[in-house]
Coordinates of C-alpha atoms (C1' of nucleotides) in Angstrom, one line a residue:
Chain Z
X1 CA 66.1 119.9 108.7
X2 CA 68.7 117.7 111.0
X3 CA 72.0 118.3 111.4
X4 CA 74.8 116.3 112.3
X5 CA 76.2 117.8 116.1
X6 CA 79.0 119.2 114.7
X7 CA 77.8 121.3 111.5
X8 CA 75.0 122.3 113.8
X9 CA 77.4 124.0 116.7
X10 CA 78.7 126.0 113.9
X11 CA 76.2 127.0 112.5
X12 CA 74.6 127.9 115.9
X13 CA 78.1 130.0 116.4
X14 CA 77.7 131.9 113.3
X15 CA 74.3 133.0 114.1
X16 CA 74.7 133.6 117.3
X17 CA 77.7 136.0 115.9
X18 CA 75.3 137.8 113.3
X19 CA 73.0 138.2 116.3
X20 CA 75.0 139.3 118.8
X21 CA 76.5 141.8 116.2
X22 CA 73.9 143.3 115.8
X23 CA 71.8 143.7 118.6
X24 CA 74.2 143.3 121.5
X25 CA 74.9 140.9 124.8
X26 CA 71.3 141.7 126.6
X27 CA 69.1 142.8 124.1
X28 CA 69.8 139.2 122.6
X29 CA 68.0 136.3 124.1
X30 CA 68.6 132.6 123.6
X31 CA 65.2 132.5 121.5
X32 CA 66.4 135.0 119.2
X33 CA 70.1 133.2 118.1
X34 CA 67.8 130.1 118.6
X35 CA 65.1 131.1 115.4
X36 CA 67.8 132.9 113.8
X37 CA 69.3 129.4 113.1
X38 CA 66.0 127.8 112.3
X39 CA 65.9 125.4 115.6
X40 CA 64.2 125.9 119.5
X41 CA 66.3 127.1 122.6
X42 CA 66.9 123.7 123.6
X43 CA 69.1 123.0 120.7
X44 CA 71.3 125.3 121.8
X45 CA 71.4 124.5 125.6
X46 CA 72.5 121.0 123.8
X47 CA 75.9 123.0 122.4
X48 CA 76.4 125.4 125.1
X49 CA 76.8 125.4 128.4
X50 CA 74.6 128.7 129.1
X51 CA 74.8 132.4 127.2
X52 CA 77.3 133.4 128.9
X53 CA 79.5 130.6 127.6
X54 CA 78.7 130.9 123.8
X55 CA 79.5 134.6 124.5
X56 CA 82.4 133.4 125.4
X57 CA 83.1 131.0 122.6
X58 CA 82.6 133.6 120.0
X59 CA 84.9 136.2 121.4
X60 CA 87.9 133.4 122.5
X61 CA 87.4 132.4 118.7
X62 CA 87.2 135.8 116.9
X63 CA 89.8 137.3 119.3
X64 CA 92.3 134.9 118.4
X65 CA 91.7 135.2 114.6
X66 CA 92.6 138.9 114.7
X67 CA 95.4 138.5 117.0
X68 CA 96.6 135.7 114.3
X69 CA 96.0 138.0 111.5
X70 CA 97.9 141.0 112.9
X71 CA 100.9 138.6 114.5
X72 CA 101.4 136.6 111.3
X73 CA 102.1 139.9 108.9
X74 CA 104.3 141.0 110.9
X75 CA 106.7 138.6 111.5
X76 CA 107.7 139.4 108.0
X77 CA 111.4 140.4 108.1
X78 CA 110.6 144.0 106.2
X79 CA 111.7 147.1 106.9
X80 CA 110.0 148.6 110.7
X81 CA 108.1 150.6 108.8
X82 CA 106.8 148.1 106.4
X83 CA 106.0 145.8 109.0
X84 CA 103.6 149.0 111.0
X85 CA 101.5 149.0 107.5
X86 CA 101.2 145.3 107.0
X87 CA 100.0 144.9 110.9
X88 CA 97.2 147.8 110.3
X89 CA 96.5 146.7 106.9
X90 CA 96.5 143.2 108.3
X91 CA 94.4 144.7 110.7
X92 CA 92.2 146.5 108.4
X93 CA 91.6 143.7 105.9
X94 CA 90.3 141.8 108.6
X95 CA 88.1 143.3 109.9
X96 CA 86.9 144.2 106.4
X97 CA 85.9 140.5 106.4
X98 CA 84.8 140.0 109.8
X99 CA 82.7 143.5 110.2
X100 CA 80.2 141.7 112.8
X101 CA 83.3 139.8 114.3
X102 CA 84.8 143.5 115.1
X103 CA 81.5 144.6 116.3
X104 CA 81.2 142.0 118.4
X105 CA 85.1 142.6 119.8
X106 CA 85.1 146.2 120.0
X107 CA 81.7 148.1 119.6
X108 CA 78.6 145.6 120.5
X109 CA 77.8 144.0 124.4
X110 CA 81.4 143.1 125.3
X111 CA 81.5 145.8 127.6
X112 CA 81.6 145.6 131.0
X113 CA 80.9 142.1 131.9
X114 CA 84.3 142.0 133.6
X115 CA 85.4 138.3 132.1
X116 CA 83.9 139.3 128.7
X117 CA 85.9 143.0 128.5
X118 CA 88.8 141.0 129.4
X119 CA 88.9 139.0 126.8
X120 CA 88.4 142.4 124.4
X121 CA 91.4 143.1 126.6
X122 CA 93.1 140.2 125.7
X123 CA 93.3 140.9 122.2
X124 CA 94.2 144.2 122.3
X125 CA 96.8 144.0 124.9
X126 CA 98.2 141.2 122.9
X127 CA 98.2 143.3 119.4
X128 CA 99.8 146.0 121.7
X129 CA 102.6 143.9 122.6
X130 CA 103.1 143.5 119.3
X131 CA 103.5 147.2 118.3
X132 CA 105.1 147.6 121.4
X133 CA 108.4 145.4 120.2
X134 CA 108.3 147.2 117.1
X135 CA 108.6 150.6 119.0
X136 CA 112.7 151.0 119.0
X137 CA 113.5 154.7 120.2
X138 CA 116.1 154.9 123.3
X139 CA 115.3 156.5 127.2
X140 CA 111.9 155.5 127.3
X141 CA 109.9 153.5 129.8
X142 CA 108.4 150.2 129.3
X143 CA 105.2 151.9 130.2
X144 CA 105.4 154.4 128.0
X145 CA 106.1 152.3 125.2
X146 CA 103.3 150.5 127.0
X147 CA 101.5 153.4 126.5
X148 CA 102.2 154.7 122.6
X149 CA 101.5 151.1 121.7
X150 CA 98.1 150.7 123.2
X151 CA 97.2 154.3 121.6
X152 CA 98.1 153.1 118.4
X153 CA 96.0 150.2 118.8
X154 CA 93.2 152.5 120.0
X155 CA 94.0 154.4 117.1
X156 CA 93.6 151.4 114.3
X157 CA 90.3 150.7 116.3
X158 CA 88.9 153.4 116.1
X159 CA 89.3 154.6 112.2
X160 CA 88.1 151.3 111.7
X161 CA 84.8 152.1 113.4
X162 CA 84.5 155.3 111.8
X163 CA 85.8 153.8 108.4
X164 CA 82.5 151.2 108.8
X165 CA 80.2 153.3 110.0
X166 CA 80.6 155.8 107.1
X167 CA 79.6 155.0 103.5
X168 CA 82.7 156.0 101.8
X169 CA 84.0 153.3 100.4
X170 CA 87.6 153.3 101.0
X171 CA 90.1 149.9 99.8
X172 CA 91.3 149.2 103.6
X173 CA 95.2 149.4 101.7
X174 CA 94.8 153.2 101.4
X175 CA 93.9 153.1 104.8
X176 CA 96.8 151.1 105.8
X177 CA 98.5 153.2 104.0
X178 CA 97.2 156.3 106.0
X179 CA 96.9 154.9 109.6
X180 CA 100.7 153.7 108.8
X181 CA 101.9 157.0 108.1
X182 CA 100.1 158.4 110.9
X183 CA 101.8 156.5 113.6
X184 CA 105.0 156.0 111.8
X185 CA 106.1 159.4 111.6
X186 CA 104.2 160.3 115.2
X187 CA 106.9 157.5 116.3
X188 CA 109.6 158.9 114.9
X189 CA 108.8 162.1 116.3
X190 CA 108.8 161.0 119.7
X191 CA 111.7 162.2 122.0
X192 CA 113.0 159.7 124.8
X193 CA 113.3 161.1 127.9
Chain D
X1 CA 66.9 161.9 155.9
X2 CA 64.8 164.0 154.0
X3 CA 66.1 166.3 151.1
X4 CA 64.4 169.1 148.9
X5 CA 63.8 167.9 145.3
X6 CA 66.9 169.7 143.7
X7 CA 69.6 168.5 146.0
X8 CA 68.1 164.9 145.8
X9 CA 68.1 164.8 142.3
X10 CA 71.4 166.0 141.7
X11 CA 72.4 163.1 144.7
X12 CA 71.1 160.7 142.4
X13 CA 73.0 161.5 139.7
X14 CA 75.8 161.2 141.4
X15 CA 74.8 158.1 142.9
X16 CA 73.9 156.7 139.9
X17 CA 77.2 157.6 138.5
X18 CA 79.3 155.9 140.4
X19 CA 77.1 152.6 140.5
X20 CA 76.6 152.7 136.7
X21 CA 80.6 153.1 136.0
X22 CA 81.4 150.5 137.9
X23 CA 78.5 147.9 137.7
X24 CA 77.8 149.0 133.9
X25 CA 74.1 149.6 132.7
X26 CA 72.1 146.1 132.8
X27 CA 74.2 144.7 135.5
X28 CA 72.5 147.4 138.0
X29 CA 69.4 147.8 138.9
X30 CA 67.3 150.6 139.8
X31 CA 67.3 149.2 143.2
X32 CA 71.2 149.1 143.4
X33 CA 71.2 152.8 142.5
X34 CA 68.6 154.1 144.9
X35 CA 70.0 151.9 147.6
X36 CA 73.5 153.7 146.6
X37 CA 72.3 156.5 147.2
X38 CA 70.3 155.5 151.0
X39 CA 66.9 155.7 149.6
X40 CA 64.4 153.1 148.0
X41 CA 63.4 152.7 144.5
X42 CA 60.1 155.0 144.1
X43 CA 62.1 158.0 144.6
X44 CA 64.1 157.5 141.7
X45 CA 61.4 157.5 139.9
X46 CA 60.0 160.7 141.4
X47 CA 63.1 162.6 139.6
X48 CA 63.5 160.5 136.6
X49 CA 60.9 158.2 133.8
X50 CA 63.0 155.4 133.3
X51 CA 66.2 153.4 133.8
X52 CA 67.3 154.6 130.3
X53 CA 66.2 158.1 131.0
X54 CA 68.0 158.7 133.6
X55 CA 71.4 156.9 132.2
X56 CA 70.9 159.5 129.4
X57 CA 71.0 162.3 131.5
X58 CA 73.8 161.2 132.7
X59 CA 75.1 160.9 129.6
X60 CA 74.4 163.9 128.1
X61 CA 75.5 165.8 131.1
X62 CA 79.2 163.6 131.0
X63 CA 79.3 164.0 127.2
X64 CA 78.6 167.6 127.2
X65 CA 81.4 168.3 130.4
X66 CA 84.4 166.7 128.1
X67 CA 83.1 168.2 124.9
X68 CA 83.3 171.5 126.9
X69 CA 86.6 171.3 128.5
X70 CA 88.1 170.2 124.9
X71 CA 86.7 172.7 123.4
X72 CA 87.6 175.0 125.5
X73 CA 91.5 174.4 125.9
X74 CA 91.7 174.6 121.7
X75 CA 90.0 178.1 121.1
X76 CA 93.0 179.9 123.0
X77 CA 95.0 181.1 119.8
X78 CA 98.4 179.5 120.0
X79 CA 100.6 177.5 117.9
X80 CA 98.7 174.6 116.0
X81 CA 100.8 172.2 118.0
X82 CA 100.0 173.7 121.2
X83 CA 96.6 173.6 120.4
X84 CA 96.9 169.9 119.8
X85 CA 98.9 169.7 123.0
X86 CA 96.5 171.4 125.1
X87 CA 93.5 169.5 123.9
X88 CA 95.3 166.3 124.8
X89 CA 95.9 167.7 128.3
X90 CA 92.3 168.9 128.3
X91 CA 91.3 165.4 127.5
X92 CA 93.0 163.7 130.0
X93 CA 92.9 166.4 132.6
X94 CA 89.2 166.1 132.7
X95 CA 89.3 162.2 132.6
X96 CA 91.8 162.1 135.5
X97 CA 89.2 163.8 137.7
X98 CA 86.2 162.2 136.6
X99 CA 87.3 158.7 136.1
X100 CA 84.0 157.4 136.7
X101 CA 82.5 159.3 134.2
X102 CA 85.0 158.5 131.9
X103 CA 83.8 154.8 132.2
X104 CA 80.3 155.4 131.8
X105 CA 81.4 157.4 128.3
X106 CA 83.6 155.0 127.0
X107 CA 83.6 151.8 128.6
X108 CA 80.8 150.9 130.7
X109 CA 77.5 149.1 129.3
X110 CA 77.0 152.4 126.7
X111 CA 76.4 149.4 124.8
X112 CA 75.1 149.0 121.8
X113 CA 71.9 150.3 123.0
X114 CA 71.2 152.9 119.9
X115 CA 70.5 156.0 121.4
X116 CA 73.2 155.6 123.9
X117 CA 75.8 154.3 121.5
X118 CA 75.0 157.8 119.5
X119 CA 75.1 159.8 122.8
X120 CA 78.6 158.7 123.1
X121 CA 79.7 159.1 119.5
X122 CA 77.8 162.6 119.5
X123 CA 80.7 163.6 121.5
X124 CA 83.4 161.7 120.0
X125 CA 82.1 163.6 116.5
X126 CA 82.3 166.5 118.0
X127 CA 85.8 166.7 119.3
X128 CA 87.0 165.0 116.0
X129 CA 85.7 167.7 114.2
X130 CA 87.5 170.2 116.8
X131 CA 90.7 167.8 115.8
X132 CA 89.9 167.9 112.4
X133 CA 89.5 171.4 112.2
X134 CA 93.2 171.9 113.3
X135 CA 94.4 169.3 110.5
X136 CA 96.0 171.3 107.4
X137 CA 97.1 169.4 104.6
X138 CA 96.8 170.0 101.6
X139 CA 95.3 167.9 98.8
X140 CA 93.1 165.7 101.6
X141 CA 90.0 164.6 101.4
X142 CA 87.1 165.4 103.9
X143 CA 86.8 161.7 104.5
X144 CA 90.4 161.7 105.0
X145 CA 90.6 164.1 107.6
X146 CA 87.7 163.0 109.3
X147 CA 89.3 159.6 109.5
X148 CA 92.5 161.2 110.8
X149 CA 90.7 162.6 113.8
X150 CA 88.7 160.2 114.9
X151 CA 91.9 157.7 115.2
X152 CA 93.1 160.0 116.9
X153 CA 90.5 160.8 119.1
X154 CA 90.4 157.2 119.7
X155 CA 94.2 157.5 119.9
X156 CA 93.4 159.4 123.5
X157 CA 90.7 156.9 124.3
X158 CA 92.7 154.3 124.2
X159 CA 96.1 156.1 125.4
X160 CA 93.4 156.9 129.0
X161 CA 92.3 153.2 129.4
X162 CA 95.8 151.9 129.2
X163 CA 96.3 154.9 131.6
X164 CA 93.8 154.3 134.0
X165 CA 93.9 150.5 133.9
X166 CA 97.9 150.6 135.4
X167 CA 98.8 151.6 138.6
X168 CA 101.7 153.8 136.9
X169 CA 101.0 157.0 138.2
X170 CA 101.6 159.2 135.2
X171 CA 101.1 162.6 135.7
X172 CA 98.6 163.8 133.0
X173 CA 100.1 166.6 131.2
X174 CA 103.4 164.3 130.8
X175 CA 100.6 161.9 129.1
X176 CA 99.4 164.8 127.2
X177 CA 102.9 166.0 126.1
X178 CA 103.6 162.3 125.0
X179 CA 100.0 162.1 122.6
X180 CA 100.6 165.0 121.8
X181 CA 104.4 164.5 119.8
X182 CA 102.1 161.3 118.4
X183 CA 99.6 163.0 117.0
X184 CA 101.9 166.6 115.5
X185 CA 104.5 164.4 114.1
X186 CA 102.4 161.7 113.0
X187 CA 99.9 164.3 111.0
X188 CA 103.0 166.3 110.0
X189 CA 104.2 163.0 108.1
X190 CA 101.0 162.6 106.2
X191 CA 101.2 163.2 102.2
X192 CA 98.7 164.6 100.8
X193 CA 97.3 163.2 97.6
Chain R
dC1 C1' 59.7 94.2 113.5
dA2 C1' 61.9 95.7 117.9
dT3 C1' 65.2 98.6 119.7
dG4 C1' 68.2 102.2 120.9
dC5 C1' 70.2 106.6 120.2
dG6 C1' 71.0 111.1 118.4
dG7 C1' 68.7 115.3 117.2
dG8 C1' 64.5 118.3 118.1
dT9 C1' 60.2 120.0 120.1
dT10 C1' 56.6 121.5 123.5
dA11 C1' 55.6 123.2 127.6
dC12 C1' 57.0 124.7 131.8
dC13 C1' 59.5 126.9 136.1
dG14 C1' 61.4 130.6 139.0
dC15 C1' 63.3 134.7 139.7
dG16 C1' 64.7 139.2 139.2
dC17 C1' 63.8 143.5 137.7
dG18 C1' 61.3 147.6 135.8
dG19 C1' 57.6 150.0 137.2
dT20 C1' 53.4 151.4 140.3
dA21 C1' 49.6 152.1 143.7
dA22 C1' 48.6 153.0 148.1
dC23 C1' 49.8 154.5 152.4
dA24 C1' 52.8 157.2 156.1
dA25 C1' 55.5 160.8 158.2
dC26 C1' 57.1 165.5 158.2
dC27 C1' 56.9 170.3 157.3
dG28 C1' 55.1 175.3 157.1
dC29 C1' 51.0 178.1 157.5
dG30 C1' 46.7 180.4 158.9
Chain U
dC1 C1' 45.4 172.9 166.1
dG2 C1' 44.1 171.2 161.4
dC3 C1' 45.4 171.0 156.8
dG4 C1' 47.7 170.5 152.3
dG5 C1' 51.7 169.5 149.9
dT6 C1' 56.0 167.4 149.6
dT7 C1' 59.1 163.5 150.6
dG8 C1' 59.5 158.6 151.5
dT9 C1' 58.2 153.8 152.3
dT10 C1' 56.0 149.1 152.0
dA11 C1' 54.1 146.0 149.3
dC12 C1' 52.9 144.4 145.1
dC13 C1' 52.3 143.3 139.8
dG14 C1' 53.6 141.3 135.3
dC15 C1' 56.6 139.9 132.1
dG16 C1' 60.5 138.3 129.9
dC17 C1' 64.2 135.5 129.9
dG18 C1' 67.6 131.9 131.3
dG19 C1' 67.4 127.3 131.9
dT20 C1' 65.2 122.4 132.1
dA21 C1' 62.3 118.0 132.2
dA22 C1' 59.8 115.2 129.6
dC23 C1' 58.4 113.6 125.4
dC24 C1' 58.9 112.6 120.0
dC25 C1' 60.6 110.9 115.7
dG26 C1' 63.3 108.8 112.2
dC27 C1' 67.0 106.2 111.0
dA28 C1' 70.4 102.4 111.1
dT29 C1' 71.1 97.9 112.7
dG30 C1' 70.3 92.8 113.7

DNA sequence: CATGCGGGTTACCGCGCGGTAACAACCGCG
DNA sequence: CGCGGTTGTTACCGCGCGGTAACCCGCATG
């Protein structure tokens, strides 16, 4: 069946998504995402520049979803500590909706591919920036706070990979709940220099 | 120049080491490898099946090294938060002095390639559970714990990328000191149920 | 009915890479 | 010296995949 250009680029991005998810960067050829949406290769050439670019597309567009996600629940004037547990439950939920999205981010092909891990980077060095200005405790570098902040995103990434790849079914707000404690009171145990 | 079969092989590894961490798995080809390491191609596969054999040696050989040196550093009967402390230095200790392998582990093309995703998370499971081990709280579930130590395993992940990536020279054990005030007062602040 | 255009298909190219077969040089040994 | 085994090399194959050229079809319009 025919498609106007426009509902056919997206649905060409959310296959490609599911795809790519799932089977990674290389191990996914333009033929796959291509029957995966019902159409031939050259359909897709018509949307995208090359693989590399609807690689590209996907991550700039799921990267900045997150970002958004995590940015907007915590500009909420709360209490720090409230604002820590809305960012990772923020965080959480998210990727609760988005599993193949965070796949794709953090776990499937990105790696290594220099301008793809750099957008990964992007993402997480934005969301660390984030933390970072949240992270108020006197005499300590701005690369160590650097440093805390980026481990706490490491942190919320990887329970969330764990919390996926295990059956448990856990709400993502006790998780929240958990992750925030965690980092909250690590934070507060902190000593600056 | 000609070598026995032992001491060629074990070049090779190293060779393909270095080649592999940088380059990542699909960007580099068997030919990049055995030119690496001043030979051509056939004698690569002399010592080793495949392309994806010999990245799972490697693998398993990197995987086992950190397990070991983590393992290690926590069996020495101290305080619970020395033990923590020393497993962070541990950790970053053996990543400061084998970056590359470090990369291969956790950030090069490991991708999403089944059996070497589960190499890597073989050894990410394990030191959790060495973490976990070392988390007492009362009234927490097995899930729970196991989700506190793999965040923060991936706490120390992250913490070395961030660490690695900037030309901050931090001394490792100040790193390790930092992760580890994190982690104790962080896990100290959990509730149980 | 002609016509033009947007959406799709078939069929193909070229290249790079994993992998191999066949051959060549070097060694120790009787 | 001749001889076997070990270490390397040159030259090749086949295939899969990214990417493309050329063609097709149906619809809206005058």
């Amino acid at each position: 069946m025919r498609l106007p250009a426009a509902e056919r680029r997206q649905q060409l991005l959310v296959a490609a998504l599911e795809v790519f998810a799932e089977r990674g960067f290389h191990s996914t050829s333009m033929n796959d995402i291509a029957e995966a949406a019902g159409v031939t290769k050259p359909v897709l050439y018509q949307h995208f520049e090359s693989k590399r670019d609807l690689y590209r597309e996907l991550l700039g567009e799921i990267g900045a979803e997150l970002q958004n996600a995590v940015a907007k629940a915590t500009v909420d004037p709360t209490s720090p500590r409230g604002q820590l547990e809305q960012g990772f439950d923020a965080y959480f939920c998210w990727v609760n909706d988005h599993r193949n999205a965070f796949d794709l981010l953090f776990s499937a092909g990105t790696q290594r591919e220099a301008d793809f891990v750099a957008a990964a980077h992007r993402v997480e060095d934005a969301i660390a920036e984030v933390v970072a200005d949240n992270i108020v405790i006197e005499g300590l570098t701005r690369e160590r706070r650097g440093l805390l902040a980026h481990g706490i995103v490491g942190l919320a990434e990887a329970t969330c990979r764990r919390w996926l790849a295990n059956p448990g079914d856990i709400d993502h707000r006790e998780l929240a709940a958990q992750a925030g404690e965690l980092a909250w009171f690590g934070l507060r145990g902190i000593r600056g220099a």
